[in-house]
Structures are given as structure tokens and as C-alpha cells.
């Protein structure tokens, strides 16, 4: 497992270009140009999940008698 290579599709950037601009800048450029739509859809999905967790948490706090069941 440790001697093998990780497979996958090769990108358009050569190792020389990535070395010239840096890995972080190359990832940022790809993320905000080629993969902008999936990046934004993922952020919206995470936001909806966060809001759902808040709503479910508030629903539990508003249940009648929850102070009696609360254990700290």
C-alpha cells in the first residue's frame, strides 16, 4: 500500500508550473475558476446543514418540561 502510487486523472498543470507558483496558489486558482460551481454548491449545502442543526437544537430547547429532564 505504501509503495504504490495514488491513481487518478492528471490535471492540466505541469509539476513545473505548480512548483513555480506554489501549491496553495495552484489549488486556489483551480478552485475559484474551474471548480467554482461545485465549491459554491458545497458551501450552500454546509450552510443548510448548519442551519438545520440550529433549528433542531432550538426545537429541543422549546419542548415543554425540558428543564426537568436536563442533566448537567
PDB file of N, CA and C in Angstrom:
ATOM      1  N   UNK A   1       0.814  -1.174   0.000  1.00  0.00           N
ATOM      2  CA  UNK A   1       0.000   0.000   0.000  1.00  0.00           C
ATOM      3  C   UNK A   1       0.876   1.264   0.000  1.00  0.00           C
ATOM      4  N   UNK A   2       1.949   1.264   0.760  1.00  0.00           N
ATOM      5  CA  UNK A   2       2.788   2.455   0.856  1.00  0.00           C
ATOM      6  C   UNK A   2       3.737   2.596  -0.328  1.00  0.00           C
ATOM      7  N   UNK A   3       3.986   1.517  -1.045  1.00  0.00           N
ATOM      8  CA  UNK A   3       4.905   1.585  -2.181  1.00  0.00           C
ATOM      9  C   UNK A   3       4.206   1.993  -3.466  1.00  0.00           C
ATOM     10  N   UNK A   4       2.889   1.890  -3.526  1.00  0.00           N
ATOM     11  CA  UNK A   4       2.148   2.193  -4.738  1.00  0.00           C
ATOM     12  C   UNK A   4       1.894   3.688  -4.886  1.00  0.00           C
ATOM     13  N   UNK A   5       1.430   4.054  -6.058  1.00  0.00           N
ATOM     14  CA  UNK A   5       1.097   5.438  -6.326  1.00  0.00           C
ATOM     15  C   UNK A   5      -0.409   5.623  -6.262  1.00  0.00           C
ATOM     16  N   UNK A   6      -0.820   6.822  -5.942  1.00  0.00           N
ATOM     17  CA  UNK A   6      -2.236   7.136  -5.919  1.00  0.00           C
ATOM     18  C   UNK A   6      -2.659   7.450  -7.344  1.00  0.00           C
ATOM     19  N   UNK A   7      -3.661   6.756  -7.821  1.00  0.00           N
ATOM     20  CA  UNK A   7      -4.115   6.951  -9.190  1.00  0.00           C
ATOM     21  C   UNK A   7      -5.131   8.067  -9.291  1.00  0.00           C
ATOM     22  N   UNK A   8      -5.453   8.424 -10.501  1.00  0.00           N
ATOM     23  CA  UNK A   8      -6.444   9.462 -10.727  1.00  0.00           C
ATOM     24  C   UNK A   8      -6.143  10.191 -12.016  1.00  0.00           C
ATOM     25  N   UNK A   9      -7.033  11.064 -12.371  1.00  0.00           N
ATOM     26  CA  UNK A   9      -6.854  11.832 -13.595  1.00  0.00           C
ATOM     27  C   UNK A   9      -5.797  12.914 -13.381  1.00  0.00           C
ATOM     28  N   UNK A  10      -5.008  13.133 -14.406  1.00  0.00           N
ATOM     29  CA  UNK A  10      -3.990  14.169 -14.336  1.00  0.00           C
ATOM     30  C   UNK A  10      -4.617  15.511 -14.672  1.00  0.00           C
ATOM     31  N   UNK A  11      -4.187  16.539 -13.995  1.00  0.00           N
ATOM     32  CA  UNK A  11      -4.693  17.875 -14.251  1.00  0.00           C
ATOM     33  C   UNK A  11      -3.949  18.539 -15.400  1.00  0.00           C
ATOM     34  N   UNK A  12      -4.373  19.749 -15.716  1.00  0.00           N
ATOM     35  CA  UNK A  12      -3.760  20.478 -16.805  1.00  0.00           C
ATOM     36  C   UNK A  12      -2.450  21.151 -16.427  1.00  0.00           C
ATOM     37  N   UNK A  13      -2.189  21.316 -15.142  1.00  0.00           N
ATOM     38  CA  UNK A  13      -0.963  21.980 -14.703  1.00  0.00           C
ATOM     39  C   UNK A  13       0.177  20.979 -14.619  1.00  0.00           C
ATOM     40  N   UNK A  14       1.311  21.396 -15.102  1.00  0.00           N
ATOM     41  CA  UNK A  14       2.508  20.557 -15.032  1.00  0.00           C
ATOM     42  C   UNK A  14       3.161  20.732 -13.675  1.00  0.00           C
ATOM     43  N   UNK A  15       3.959  19.765 -13.259  1.00  0.00           N
ATOM     44  CA  UNK A  15       4.668  19.931 -11.983  1.00  0.00           C
ATOM     45  C   UNK A  15       5.575  21.163 -11.966  1.00  0.00           C
ATOM     46  N   UNK A  16       6.101  21.548 -13.129  1.00  0.00           N
ATOM     47  CA  UNK A  16       6.957  22.739 -13.187  1.00  0.00           C
ATOM     48  C   UNK A  16       6.147  24.006 -12.897  1.00  0.00           C
ATOM     49  N   UNK A  17       4.919  24.093 -13.421  1.00  0.00           N
ATOM     50  CA  UNK A  17       4.084  25.269 -13.170  1.00  0.00           C
ATOM     51  C   UNK A  17       3.655  25.334 -11.711  1.00  0.00           C
ATOM     52  N   UNK A  18       3.318  24.182 -11.163  1.00  0.00           N
ATOM     53  CA  UNK A  18       2.919  24.149  -9.748  1.00  0.00           C
ATOM     54  C   UNK A  18       4.097  24.559  -8.873  1.00  0.00           C
ATOM     55  N   UNK A  19       5.291  24.119  -9.213  1.00  0.00           N
ATOM     56  CA  UNK A  19       6.476  24.495  -8.440  1.00  0.00           C
ATOM     57  C   UNK A  19       6.762  25.992  -8.580  1.00  0.00           C
ATOM     58  N   UNK A  20       6.446  26.564  -9.734  1.00  0.00           N
ATOM     59  CA  UNK A  20       6.729  27.986  -9.962  1.00  0.00           C
ATOM     60  C   UNK A  20       5.783  28.890  -9.176  1.00  0.00           C
ATOM     61  N   UNK A  21       4.503  28.548  -9.139  1.00  0.00           N
ATOM     62  CA  UNK A  21       3.534  29.410  -8.462  1.00  0.00           C
ATOM     63  C   UNK A  21       3.249  28.976  -7.037  1.00  0.00           C
ATOM     64  N   UNK A  22       3.539  27.750  -6.694  1.00  0.00           N
ATOM     65  CA  UNK A  22       3.266  27.226  -5.365  1.00  0.00           C
ATOM     66  C   UNK A  22       1.991  26.403  -5.356  1.00  0.00           C
ATOM     67  N   UNK A  23       1.951  25.418  -4.496  1.00  0.00           N
ATOM     68  CA  UNK A  23       0.805  24.511  -4.450  1.00  0.00           C
ATOM     69  C   UNK A  23      -0.460  25.203  -3.983  1.00  0.00           C
ATOM     70  N   UNK A  24      -0.352  26.068  -3.006  1.00  0.00           N
ATOM     71  CA  UNK A  24      -1.535  26.744  -2.482  1.00  0.00           C
ATOM     72  C   UNK A  24      -2.171  27.643  -3.533  1.00  0.00           C
ATOM     73  N   UNK A  25      -1.353  28.386  -4.263  1.00  0.00           N
ATOM     74  CA  UNK A  25      -1.877  29.264  -5.304  1.00  0.00           C
ATOM     75  C   UNK A  25      -2.475  28.455  -6.454  1.00  0.00           C
ATOM     76  N   UNK A  26      -1.859  27.328  -6.793  1.00  0.00           N
ATOM     77  CA  UNK A  26      -2.392  26.482  -7.870  1.00  0.00           C
ATOM     78  C   UNK A  26      -3.741  25.885  -7.481  1.00  0.00           C
ATOM     79  N   UNK A  27      -3.869  25.444  -6.228  1.00  0.00           N
ATOM     80  CA  UNK A  27      -5.150  24.896  -5.757  1.00  0.00           C
ATOM     81  C   UNK A  27      -6.205  25.994  -5.715  1.00  0.00           C
ATOM     82  N   UNK A  28      -5.838  27.172  -5.235  1.00  0.00           N
ATOM     83  CA  UNK A  28      -6.785  28.288  -5.183  1.00  0.00           C
ATOM     84  C   UNK A  28      -7.250  28.713  -6.557  1.00  0.00           C
ATOM     85  N   UNK A  29      -6.335  28.748  -7.511  1.00  0.00           N
ATOM     86  CA  UNK A  29      -6.710  29.131  -8.874  1.00  0.00           C
ATOM     87  C   UNK A  29      -7.662  28.111  -9.477  1.00  0.00           C
ATOM     88  N   UNK A  30      -7.403  26.828  -9.271  1.00  0.00           N
ATOM     89  CA  UNK A  30      -8.297  25.792  -9.804  1.00  0.00           C
ATOM     90  C   UNK A  30      -9.648  25.822  -9.101  1.00  0.00           C
ATOM     91  N   UNK A  31      -9.630  26.063  -7.792  1.00  0.00           N
ATOM     92  CA  UNK A  31     -10.863  26.055  -7.010  1.00  0.00           C
ATOM     93  C   UNK A  31     -11.792  27.193  -7.398  1.00  0.00           C
ATOM     94  N   UNK A  32     -11.242  28.358  -7.671  1.00  0.00           N
ATOM     95  CA  UNK A  32     -12.070  29.516  -7.967  1.00  0.00           C
ATOM     96  C   UNK A  32     -12.261  29.779  -9.457  1.00  0.00           C
ATOM     97  N   UNK A  33     -11.751  28.903 -10.311  1.00  0.00           N
ATOM     98  CA  UNK A  33     -12.002  29.053 -11.752  1.00  0.00           C
ATOM     99  C   UNK A  33     -12.727  27.825 -12.283  1.00  0.00           C
ATOM    100  N   UNK A  34     -12.030  26.725 -12.324  1.00  0.00           N
ATOM    101  CA  UNK A  34     -12.585  25.511 -12.928  1.00  0.00           C
ATOM    102  C   UNK A  34     -13.653  24.857 -12.055  1.00  0.00           C
ATOM    103  N   UNK A  35     -13.485  24.902 -10.751  1.00  0.00           N
ATOM    104  CA  UNK A  35     -14.388  24.211  -9.836  1.00  0.00           C
ATOM    105  C   UNK A  35     -15.217  25.170  -8.996  1.00  0.00           C
ATOM    106  N   UNK A  36     -15.553  26.320  -9.540  1.00  0.00           N
ATOM    107  CA  UNK A  36     -16.289  27.325  -8.772  1.00  0.00           C
ATOM    108  C   UNK A  36     -17.702  26.857  -8.423  1.00  0.00           C
ATOM    109  N   UNK A  37     -18.422  26.288  -9.367  1.00  0.00           N
ATOM    110  CA  UNK A  37     -19.799  25.852  -9.104  1.00  0.00           C
ATOM    111  C   UNK A  37     -19.863  24.741  -8.052  1.00  0.00           C
ATOM    112  N   UNK A  38     -19.060  23.684  -8.154  1.00  0.00           N
ATOM    113  CA  UNK A  38     -19.103  22.679  -7.073  1.00  0.00           C
ATOM    114  C   UNK A  38     -18.684  23.239  -5.717  1.00  0.00           C
ATOM    115  N   UNK A  39     -17.752  24.182  -5.717  1.00  0.00           N
ATOM    116  CA  UNK A  39     -17.317  24.816  -4.467  1.00  0.00           C
ATOM    117  C   UNK A  39     -18.463  25.590  -3.832  1.00  0.00           C
ATOM    118  N   UNK A  40     -19.173  26.353  -4.627  1.00  0.00           N
ATOM    119  CA  UNK A  40     -20.297  27.134  -4.107  1.00  0.00           C
ATOM    120  C   UNK A  40     -21.456  26.236  -3.677  1.00  0.00           C
ATOM    121  N   UNK A  41     -21.735  25.191  -4.430  1.00  0.00           N
ATOM    122  CA  UNK A  41     -22.807  24.271  -4.046  1.00  0.00           C
ATOM    123  C   UNK A  41     -22.477  23.567  -2.734  1.00  0.00           C
ATOM    124  N   UNK A  42     -21.215  23.225  -2.542  1.00  0.00           N
ATOM    125  CA  UNK A  42     -20.805  22.602  -1.284  1.00  0.00           C
ATOM    126  C   UNK A  42     -20.968  23.573  -0.127  1.00  0.00           C
ATOM    127  N   UNK A  43     -20.637  24.839  -0.334  1.00  0.00           N
ATOM    128  CA  UNK A  43     -20.792  25.814   0.745  1.00  0.00           C
ATOM    129  C   UNK A  43     -22.265  26.017   1.095  1.00  0.00           C
ATOM    130  N   UNK A  44     -23.144  26.016   0.104  1.00  0.00           N
ATOM    131  CA  UNK A  44     -24.579  26.156   0.376  1.00  0.00           C
ATOM    132  C   UNK A  44     -25.093  24.924   1.124  1.00  0.00           C
ATOM    133  N   UNK A  45     -24.637  23.749   0.735  1.00  0.00           N
ATOM    134  CA  UNK A  45     -25.051  22.518   1.416  1.00  0.00           C
ATOM    135  C   UNK A  45     -24.605  22.526   2.877  1.00  0.00           C
ATOM    136  N   UNK A  46     -23.386  22.960   3.141  1.00  0.00           N
ATOM    137  CA  UNK A  46     -22.908  23.050   4.524  1.00  0.00           C
ATOM    138  C   UNK A  46     -23.688  24.090   5.327  1.00  0.00           C
ATOM    139  N   UNK A  47     -24.035  25.197   4.686  1.00  0.00           N
ATOM    140  CA  UNK A  47     -24.826  26.223   5.364  1.00  0.00           C
ATOM    141  C   UNK A  47     -26.209  25.708   5.723  1.00  0.00           C
ATOM    142  N   UNK A  48     -26.841  24.976   4.822  1.00  0.00           N
ATOM    143  CA  UNK A  48     -28.160  24.402   5.100  1.00  0.00           C
ATOM    144  C   UNK A  48     -28.065  23.391   6.248  1.00  0.00           C
ATOM    145  N   UNK A  49     -27.024  22.591   6.264  1.00  0.00           N
ATOM    146  CA  UNK A  49     -26.830  21.642   7.360  1.00  0.00           C
ATOM    147  C   UNK A  49     -26.632  22.339   8.693  1.00  0.00           C
ATOM    148  N   UNK A  50     -25.876  23.426   8.679  1.00  0.00           N
ATOM    149  CA  UNK A  50     -25.654  24.189   9.898  1.00  0.00           C
ATOM    150  C   UNK A  50     -26.952  24.803  10.405  1.00  0.00           C
ATOM    151  N   UNK A  51     -27.719  25.399   9.502  1.00  0.00           N
ATOM    152  CA  UNK A  51     -29.000  25.987   9.905  1.00  0.00           C
ATOM    153  C   UNK A  51     -29.971  24.912  10.401  1.00  0.00           C
ATOM    154  N   UNK A  52     -29.975  23.762   9.770  1.00  0.00           N
ATOM    155  CA  UNK A  52     -30.822  22.661  10.223  1.00  0.00           C
ATOM    156  C   UNK A  52     -30.458  22.203  11.626  1.00  0.00           C
ATOM    157  N   UNK A  53     -29.167  22.149  11.923  1.00  0.00           N
ATOM    158  CA  UNK A  53     -28.734  21.755  13.264  1.00  0.00           C
ATOM    159  C   UNK A  53     -29.166  22.783  14.301  1.00  0.00           C
ATOM    160  N   UNK A  54     -29.094  24.059  13.945  1.00  0.00           N
ATOM    161  CA  UNK A  54     -29.535  25.113  14.870  1.00  0.00           C
ATOM    162  C   UNK A  54     -31.032  25.028  15.110  1.00  0.00           C
ATOM    163  N   UNK A  55     -31.799  24.808  14.052  1.00  0.00           N
ATOM    164  CA  UNK A  55     -33.253  24.714  14.186  1.00  0.00           C
ATOM    165  C   UNK A  55     -33.628  23.505  15.032  1.00  0.00           C
ATOM    166  N   UNK A  56     -32.997  22.381  14.802  1.00  0.00           N
ATOM    167  CA  UNK A  56     -33.299  21.197  15.613  1.00  0.00           C
ATOM    168  C   UNK A  56     -32.909  21.407  17.065  1.00  0.00           C
ATOM    169  N   UNK A  57     -31.809  22.111  17.310  1.00  0.00           N
ATOM    170  CA  UNK A  57     -31.401  22.403  18.679  1.00  0.00           C
ATOM    171  C   UNK A  57     -32.369  23.335  19.374  1.00  0.00           C
ATOM    172  N   UNK A  58     -32.866  24.327  18.665  1.00  0.00           N
ATOM    173  CA  UNK A  58     -33.836  25.244  19.247  1.00  0.00           C
ATOM    174  C   UNK A  58     -35.161  24.544  19.511  1.00  0.00           C
ATOM    175  N   UNK A  59     -35.535  23.606  18.660  1.00  0.00           N
ATOM    176  CA  UNK A  59     -36.780  22.866  18.866  1.00  0.00           C
ATOM    177  C   UNK A  59     -36.711  22.086  20.176  1.00  0.00           C
ATOM    178  N   UNK A  60     -35.576  21.484  20.472  1.00  0.00           N
ATOM    179  CA  UNK A  60     -35.427  20.719  21.708  1.00  0.00           C
ATOM    180  C   UNK A  60     -35.521  21.639  22.912  1.00  0.00           C
ATOM    181  N   UNK A  61     -34.963  22.829  22.826  1.00  0.00           N
ATOM    182  CA  UNK A  61     -34.976  23.748  23.960  1.00  0.00           C
ATOM    183  C   UNK A  61     -36.381  24.267  24.236  1.00  0.00           C
ATOM    184  N   UNK A  62     -37.240  24.291  23.240  1.00  0.00           N
ATOM    185  CA  UNK A  62     -38.579  24.829  23.421  1.00  0.00           C
ATOM    186  C   UNK A  62     -39.596  23.766  23.813  1.00  0.00           C
ATOM    187  N   UNK A  63     -39.178  22.526  23.959  1.00  0.00           N
ATOM    188  CA  UNK A  63     -40.109  21.474  24.354  1.00  0.00           C
ATOM    189  C   UNK A  63     -40.561  21.722  25.791  1.00  0.00           C
ATOM    190  N   UNK A  64     -41.847  21.523  26.065  1.00  0.00           N
ATOM    191  CA  UNK A  64     -42.333  21.752  27.432  1.00  0.00           C
ATOM    192  C   UNK A  64     -41.706  20.759  28.408  1.00  0.00           C
ATOM    193  N   UNK A  65     -41.272  21.280  29.525  1.00  0.00           N
ATOM    194  CA  UNK A  65     -40.717  20.434  30.571  1.00  0.00           C
ATOM    195  C   UNK A  65     -39.298  19.995  30.342  1.00  0.00           C
ATOM    196  N   UNK A  66     -38.572  20.630  29.442  1.00  0.00           N
ATOM    197  CA  UNK A  66     -37.210  20.169  29.197  1.00  0.00           C
ATOM    198  C   UNK A  66     -36.284  20.505  30.362  1.00  0.00           C
ATOM    199  N   UNK A  67     -36.669  21.454  31.210  1.00  0.00           N
ATOM    200  CA  UNK A  67     -35.838  21.783  32.358  1.00  0.00           C
ATOM    201  C   UNK A  67     -35.822  20.619  33.359  1.00  0.00           C
ATOM    202  N   UNK A  68     -36.925  19.885  33.439  1.00  0.00           N
ATOM    203  CA  UNK A  68     -36.987  18.751  34.366  1.00  0.00           C
ATOM    204  C   UNK A  68     -36.089  17.610  33.908  1.00  0.00           C
ATOM    205  N   UNK A  69     -35.944  17.447  32.585  1.00  0.00           N
ATOM    206  CA  UNK A  69     -35.171  16.333  32.065  1.00  0.00           C
ATOM    207  C   UNK A  69     -33.700  16.667  31.902  1.00  0.00           C
ATOM    208  N   UNK A  70     -33.343  17.924  32.031  1.00  0.00           N
ATOM    209  CA  UNK A  70     -31.969  18.331  31.771  1.00  0.00           C
ATOM    210  C   UNK A  70     -31.051  17.848  32.889  1.00  0.00           C
ATOM    211  N   UNK A  71     -29.944  17.246  32.485  1.00  0.00           N
ATOM    212  CA  UNK A  71     -28.954  16.755  33.422  1.00  0.00           C
ATOM    213  C   UNK A  71     -27.623  17.394  33.052  1.00  0.00           C
ATOM    214  N   UNK A  72     -27.019  18.098  33.983  1.00  0.00           N
ATOM    215  CA  UNK A  72     -25.722  18.745  33.704  1.00  0.00           C
ATOM    216  C   UNK A  72     -24.582  17.949  34.252  1.00  0.00           C
TER     217      UNK A  72
END
